[in-house]
Rosetta silent file (secondary structure, phi, psi, omega in degrees, C-alpha in Angstrom):
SEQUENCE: XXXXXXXXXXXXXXXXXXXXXXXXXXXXXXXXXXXXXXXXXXXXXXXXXXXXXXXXXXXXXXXXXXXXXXXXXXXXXXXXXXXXXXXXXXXXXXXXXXXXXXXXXXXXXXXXXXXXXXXXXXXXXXXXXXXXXXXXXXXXXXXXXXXXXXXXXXXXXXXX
SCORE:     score description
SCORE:     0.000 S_00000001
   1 L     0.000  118.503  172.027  -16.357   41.141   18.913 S_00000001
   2 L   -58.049  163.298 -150.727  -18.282   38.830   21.129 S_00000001
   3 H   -88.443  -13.039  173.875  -16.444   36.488   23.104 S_00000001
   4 H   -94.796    1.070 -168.653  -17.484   33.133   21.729 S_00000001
   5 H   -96.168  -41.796 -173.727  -16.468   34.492   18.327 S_00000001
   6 H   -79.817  -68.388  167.306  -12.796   35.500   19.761 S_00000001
   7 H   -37.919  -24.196  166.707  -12.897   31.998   21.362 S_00000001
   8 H   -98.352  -41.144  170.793  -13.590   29.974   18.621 S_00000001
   9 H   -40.164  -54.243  168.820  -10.940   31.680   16.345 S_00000001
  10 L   -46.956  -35.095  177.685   -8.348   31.033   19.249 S_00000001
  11 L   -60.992  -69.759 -161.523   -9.716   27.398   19.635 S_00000001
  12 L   -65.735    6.720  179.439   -9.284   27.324   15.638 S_00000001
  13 L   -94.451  112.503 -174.068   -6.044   28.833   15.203 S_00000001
  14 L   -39.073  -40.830  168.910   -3.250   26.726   13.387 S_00000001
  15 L   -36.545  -41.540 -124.733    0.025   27.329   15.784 S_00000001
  16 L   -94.238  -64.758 -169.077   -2.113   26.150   18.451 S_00000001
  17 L  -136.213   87.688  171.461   -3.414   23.023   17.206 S_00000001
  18 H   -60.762  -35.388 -167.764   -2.525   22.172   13.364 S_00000001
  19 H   -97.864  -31.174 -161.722   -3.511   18.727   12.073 S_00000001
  20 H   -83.339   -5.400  136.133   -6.545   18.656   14.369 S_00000001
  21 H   -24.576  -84.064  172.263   -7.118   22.148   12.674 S_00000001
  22 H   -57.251  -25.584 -156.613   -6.592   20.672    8.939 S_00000001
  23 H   -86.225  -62.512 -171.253   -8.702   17.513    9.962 S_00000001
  24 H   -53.028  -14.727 -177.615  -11.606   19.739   10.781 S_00000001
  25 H   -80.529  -41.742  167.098  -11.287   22.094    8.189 S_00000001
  26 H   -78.831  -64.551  155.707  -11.015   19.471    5.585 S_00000001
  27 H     7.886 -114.415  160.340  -13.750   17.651    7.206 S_00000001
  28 H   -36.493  -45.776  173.716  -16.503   20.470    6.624 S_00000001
  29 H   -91.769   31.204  149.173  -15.503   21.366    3.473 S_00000001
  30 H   -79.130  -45.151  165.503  -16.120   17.887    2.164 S_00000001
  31 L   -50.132  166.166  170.746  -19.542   18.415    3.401 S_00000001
  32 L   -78.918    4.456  164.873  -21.749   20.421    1.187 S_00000001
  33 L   -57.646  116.436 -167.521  -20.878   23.259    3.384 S_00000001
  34 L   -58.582   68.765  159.494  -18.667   26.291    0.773 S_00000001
  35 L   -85.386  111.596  150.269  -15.311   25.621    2.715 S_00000001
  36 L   -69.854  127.658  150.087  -11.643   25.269    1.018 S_00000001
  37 L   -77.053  -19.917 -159.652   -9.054   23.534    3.047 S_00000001
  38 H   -67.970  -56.322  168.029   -6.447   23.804    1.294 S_00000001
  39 H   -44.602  -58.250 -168.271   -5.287   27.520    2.961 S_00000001
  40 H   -61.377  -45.830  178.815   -5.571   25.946    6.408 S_00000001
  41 H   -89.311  -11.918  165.221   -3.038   23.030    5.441 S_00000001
  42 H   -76.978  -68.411  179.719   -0.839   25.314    3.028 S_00000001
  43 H    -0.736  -76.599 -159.923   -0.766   27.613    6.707 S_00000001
  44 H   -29.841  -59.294  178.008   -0.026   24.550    8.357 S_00000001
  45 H   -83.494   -5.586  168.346    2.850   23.729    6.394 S_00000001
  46 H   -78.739  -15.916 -174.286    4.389   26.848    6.061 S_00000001
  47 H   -77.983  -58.426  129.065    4.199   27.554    9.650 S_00000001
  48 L  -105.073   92.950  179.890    5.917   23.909    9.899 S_00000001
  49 L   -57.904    4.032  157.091    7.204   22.408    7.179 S_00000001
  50 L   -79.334    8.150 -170.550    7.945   19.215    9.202 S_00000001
  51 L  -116.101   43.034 -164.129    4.682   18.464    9.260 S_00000001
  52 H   -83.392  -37.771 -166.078    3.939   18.270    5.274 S_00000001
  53 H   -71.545  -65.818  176.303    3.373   14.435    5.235 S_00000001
  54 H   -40.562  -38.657 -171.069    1.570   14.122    8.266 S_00000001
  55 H   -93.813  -14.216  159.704   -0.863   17.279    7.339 S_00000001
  56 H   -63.072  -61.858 -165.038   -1.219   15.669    3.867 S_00000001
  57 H   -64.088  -43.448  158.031   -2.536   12.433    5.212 S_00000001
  58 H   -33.645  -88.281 -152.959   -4.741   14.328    7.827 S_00000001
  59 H   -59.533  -18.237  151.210   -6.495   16.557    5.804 S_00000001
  60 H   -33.904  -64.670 -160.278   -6.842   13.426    3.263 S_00000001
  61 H   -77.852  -39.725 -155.273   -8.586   11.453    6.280 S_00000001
  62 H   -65.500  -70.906  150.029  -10.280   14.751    7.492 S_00000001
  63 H    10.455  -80.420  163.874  -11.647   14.911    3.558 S_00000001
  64 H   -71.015   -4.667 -171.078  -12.762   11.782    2.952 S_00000001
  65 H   -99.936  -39.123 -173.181  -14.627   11.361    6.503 S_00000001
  66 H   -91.840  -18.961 -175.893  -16.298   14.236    5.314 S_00000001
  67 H   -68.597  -16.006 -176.924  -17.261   12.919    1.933 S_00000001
  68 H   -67.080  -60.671 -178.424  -18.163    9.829    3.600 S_00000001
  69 H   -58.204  -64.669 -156.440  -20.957   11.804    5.736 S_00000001
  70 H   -63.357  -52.468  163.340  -22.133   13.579    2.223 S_00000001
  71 H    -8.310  -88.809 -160.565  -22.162    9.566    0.833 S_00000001
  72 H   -70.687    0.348  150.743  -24.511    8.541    3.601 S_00000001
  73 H   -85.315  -11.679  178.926  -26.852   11.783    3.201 S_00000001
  74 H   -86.589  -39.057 -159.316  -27.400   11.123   -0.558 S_00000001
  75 H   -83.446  -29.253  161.430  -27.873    7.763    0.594 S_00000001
  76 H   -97.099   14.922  162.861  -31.013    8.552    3.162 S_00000001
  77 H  -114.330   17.437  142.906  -32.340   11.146    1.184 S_00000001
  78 H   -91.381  -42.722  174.095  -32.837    8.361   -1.448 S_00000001
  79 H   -57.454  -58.313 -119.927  -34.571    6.170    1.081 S_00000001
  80 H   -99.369  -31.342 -169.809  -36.333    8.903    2.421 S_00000001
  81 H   -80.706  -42.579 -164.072  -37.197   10.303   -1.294 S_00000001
  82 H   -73.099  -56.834 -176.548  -38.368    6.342   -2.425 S_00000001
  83 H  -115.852   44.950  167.674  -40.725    6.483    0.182 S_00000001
  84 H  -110.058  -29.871  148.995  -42.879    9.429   -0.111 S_00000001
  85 H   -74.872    0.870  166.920  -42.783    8.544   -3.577 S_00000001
  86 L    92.367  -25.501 -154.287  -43.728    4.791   -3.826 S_00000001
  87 L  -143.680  171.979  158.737  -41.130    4.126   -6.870 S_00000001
  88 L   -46.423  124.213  152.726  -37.632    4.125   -7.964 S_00000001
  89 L  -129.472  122.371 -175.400  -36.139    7.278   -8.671 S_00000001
  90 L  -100.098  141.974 -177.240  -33.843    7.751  -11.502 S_00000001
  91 L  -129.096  106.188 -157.511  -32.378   10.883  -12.977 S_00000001
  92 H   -48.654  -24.717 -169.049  -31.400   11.232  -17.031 S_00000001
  93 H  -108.842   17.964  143.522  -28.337   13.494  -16.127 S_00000001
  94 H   -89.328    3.409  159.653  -27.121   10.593  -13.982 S_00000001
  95 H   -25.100  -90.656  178.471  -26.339    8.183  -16.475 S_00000001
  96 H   -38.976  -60.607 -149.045  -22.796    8.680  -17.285 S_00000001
  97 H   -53.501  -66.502  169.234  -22.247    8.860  -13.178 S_00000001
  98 H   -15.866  -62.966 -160.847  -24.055    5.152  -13.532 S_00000001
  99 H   -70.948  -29.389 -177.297  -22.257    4.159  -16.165 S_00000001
 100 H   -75.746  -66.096 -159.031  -18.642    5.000  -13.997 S_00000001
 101 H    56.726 -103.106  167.212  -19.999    3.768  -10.575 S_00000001
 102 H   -80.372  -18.013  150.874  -17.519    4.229   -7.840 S_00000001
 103 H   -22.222  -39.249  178.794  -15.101    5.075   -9.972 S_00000001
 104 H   -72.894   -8.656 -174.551  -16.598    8.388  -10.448 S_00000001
 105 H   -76.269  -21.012  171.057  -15.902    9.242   -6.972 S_00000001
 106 H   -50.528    6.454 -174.085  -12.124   10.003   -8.178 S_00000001
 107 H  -109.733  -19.679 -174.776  -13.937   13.200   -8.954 S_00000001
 108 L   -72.026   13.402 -177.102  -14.948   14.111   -5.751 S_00000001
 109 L   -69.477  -51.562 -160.396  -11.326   16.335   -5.799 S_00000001
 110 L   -47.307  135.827 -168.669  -13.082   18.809   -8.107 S_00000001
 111 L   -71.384  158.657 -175.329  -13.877   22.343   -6.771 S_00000001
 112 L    59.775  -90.649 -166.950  -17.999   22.762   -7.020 S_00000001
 113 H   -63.134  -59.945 -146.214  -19.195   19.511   -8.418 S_00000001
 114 H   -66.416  -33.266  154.147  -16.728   17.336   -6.441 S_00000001
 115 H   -56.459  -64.892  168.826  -18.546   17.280   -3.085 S_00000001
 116 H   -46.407  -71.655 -173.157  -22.036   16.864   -4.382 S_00000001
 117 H   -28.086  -32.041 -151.810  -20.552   13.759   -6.189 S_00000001
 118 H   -92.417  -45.438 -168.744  -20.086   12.004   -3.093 S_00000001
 119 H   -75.152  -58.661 -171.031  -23.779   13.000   -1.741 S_00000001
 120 H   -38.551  -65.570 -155.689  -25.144   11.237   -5.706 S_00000001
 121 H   -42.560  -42.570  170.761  -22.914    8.545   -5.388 S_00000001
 122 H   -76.452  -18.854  161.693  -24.674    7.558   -2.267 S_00000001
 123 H   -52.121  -60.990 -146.810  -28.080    8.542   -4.051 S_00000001
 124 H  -102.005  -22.053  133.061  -27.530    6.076   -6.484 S_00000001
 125 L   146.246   20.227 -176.298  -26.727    3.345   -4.077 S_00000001
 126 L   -42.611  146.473  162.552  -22.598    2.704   -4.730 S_00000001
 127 L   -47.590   70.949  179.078  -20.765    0.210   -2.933 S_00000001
 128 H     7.284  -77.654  176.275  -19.564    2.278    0.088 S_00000001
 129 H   -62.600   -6.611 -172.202  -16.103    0.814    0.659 S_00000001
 130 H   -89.925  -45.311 -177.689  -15.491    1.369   -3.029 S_00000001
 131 H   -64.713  -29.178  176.766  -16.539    4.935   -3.434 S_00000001
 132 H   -66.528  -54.191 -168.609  -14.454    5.468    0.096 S_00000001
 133 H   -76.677  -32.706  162.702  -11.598    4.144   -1.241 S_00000001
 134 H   -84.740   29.834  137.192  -11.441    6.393   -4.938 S_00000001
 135 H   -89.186   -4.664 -172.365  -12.453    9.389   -3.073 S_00000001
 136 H   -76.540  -57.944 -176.119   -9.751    8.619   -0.865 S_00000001
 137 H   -58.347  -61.639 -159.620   -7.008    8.590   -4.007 S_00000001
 138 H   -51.649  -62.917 -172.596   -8.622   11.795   -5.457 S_00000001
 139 H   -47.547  -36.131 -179.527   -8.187   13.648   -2.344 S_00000001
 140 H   -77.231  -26.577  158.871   -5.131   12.928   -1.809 S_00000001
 141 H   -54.070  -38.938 -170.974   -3.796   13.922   -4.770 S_00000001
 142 H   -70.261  -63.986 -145.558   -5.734   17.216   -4.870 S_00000001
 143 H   -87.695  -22.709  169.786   -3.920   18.044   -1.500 S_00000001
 144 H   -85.348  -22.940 -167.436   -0.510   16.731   -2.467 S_00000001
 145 H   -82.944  -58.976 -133.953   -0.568   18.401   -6.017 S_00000001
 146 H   -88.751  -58.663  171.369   -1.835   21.481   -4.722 S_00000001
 147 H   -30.950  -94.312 -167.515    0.370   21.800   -1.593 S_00000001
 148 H   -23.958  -44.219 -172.548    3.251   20.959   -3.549 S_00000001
 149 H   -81.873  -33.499 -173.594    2.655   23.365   -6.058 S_00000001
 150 H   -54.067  -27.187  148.561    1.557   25.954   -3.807 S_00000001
 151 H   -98.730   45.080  167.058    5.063   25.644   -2.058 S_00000001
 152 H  -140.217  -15.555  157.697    7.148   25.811   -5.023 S_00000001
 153 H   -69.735  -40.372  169.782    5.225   28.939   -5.962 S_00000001
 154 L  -125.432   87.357  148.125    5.917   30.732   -1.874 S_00000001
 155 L   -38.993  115.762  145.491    9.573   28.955   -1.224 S_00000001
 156 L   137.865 -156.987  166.595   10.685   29.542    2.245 S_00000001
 157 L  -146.887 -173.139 -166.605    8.600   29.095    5.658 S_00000001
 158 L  -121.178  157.331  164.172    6.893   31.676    7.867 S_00000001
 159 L  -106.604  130.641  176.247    7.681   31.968   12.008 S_00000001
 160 L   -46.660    0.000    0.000    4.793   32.005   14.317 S_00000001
């Protein structure tokens, strides 16, 4: 295995450095980049389960920082789309999103879809701080529901 490959796993390994671990890992997969986070912060907490709150709220901020980034690329590749075409551009299967407005960003939880939401939302020109703040709730939910159940399904903790 080449050596920057063994080196970034080792950088990247959860004992070593956990929340800053979970932030990037949630991070990136916020992005339109195919990531889950969710293994890297159930790891986290099984490895230490004193860390559940703290690795919630990380991988929350990690999350939403990245959805934030997807936000502002829907939002210059509307600018960018506006002016090599001259006009407004609207899209018929974006109604209902329209019709929601930032609200719809409580959606950005959702496996598939739920990223991409985040890139429209800035496409269509939402109020930043609004859409930051319900992608914020969604996320957080997703990783406290799913943690939680995910340790009530494997009870106990693992030792490094």
């Amino acid at each position: 295995m080449p050596d920057w490959i063994t080196y970034l796993i080792e950088l990247l390994a959860l004992p070593e450095f956990g929340l800053s671990t979970v932030f990037v890992v949630s991070f990136l997969s916020a992005t339109l980049l195919p990531l889950g986070s969710e293994p890297a912060v159930f790891g986290l907490i099984k490895i230490n389960p004193h860390l559940f709150w703290p690795a919630i709220l990380v991988a929350t901020a990690g999350n939403t920082a990245g959805g934030a980034v997807s936000w502002l690329m829907g939002l210059g590749t509307h600018k960018v789309v506006d002016r090599a075409r001259g006009s407004h551009v609207e899209l018929r299967a974006l109604h209902w999103l329209e019709r929601f407005g930032p609200k719809a960003c409580l959606l950005s939880w959702l496996p598939v879809v739920g990223d991409p939401l985040c890139a429209v939302a800035g496409w269509l020109k939402f109020p930043f701080w609004p859409c930051l703040v319900y992608m914020a709730i969604g996320k957080f939910a997703r990783y406290l529901t799913m943690t939680a159940a995910l340790l009530w399904f494997f009870p106990g903790t693992l030792h490094p």
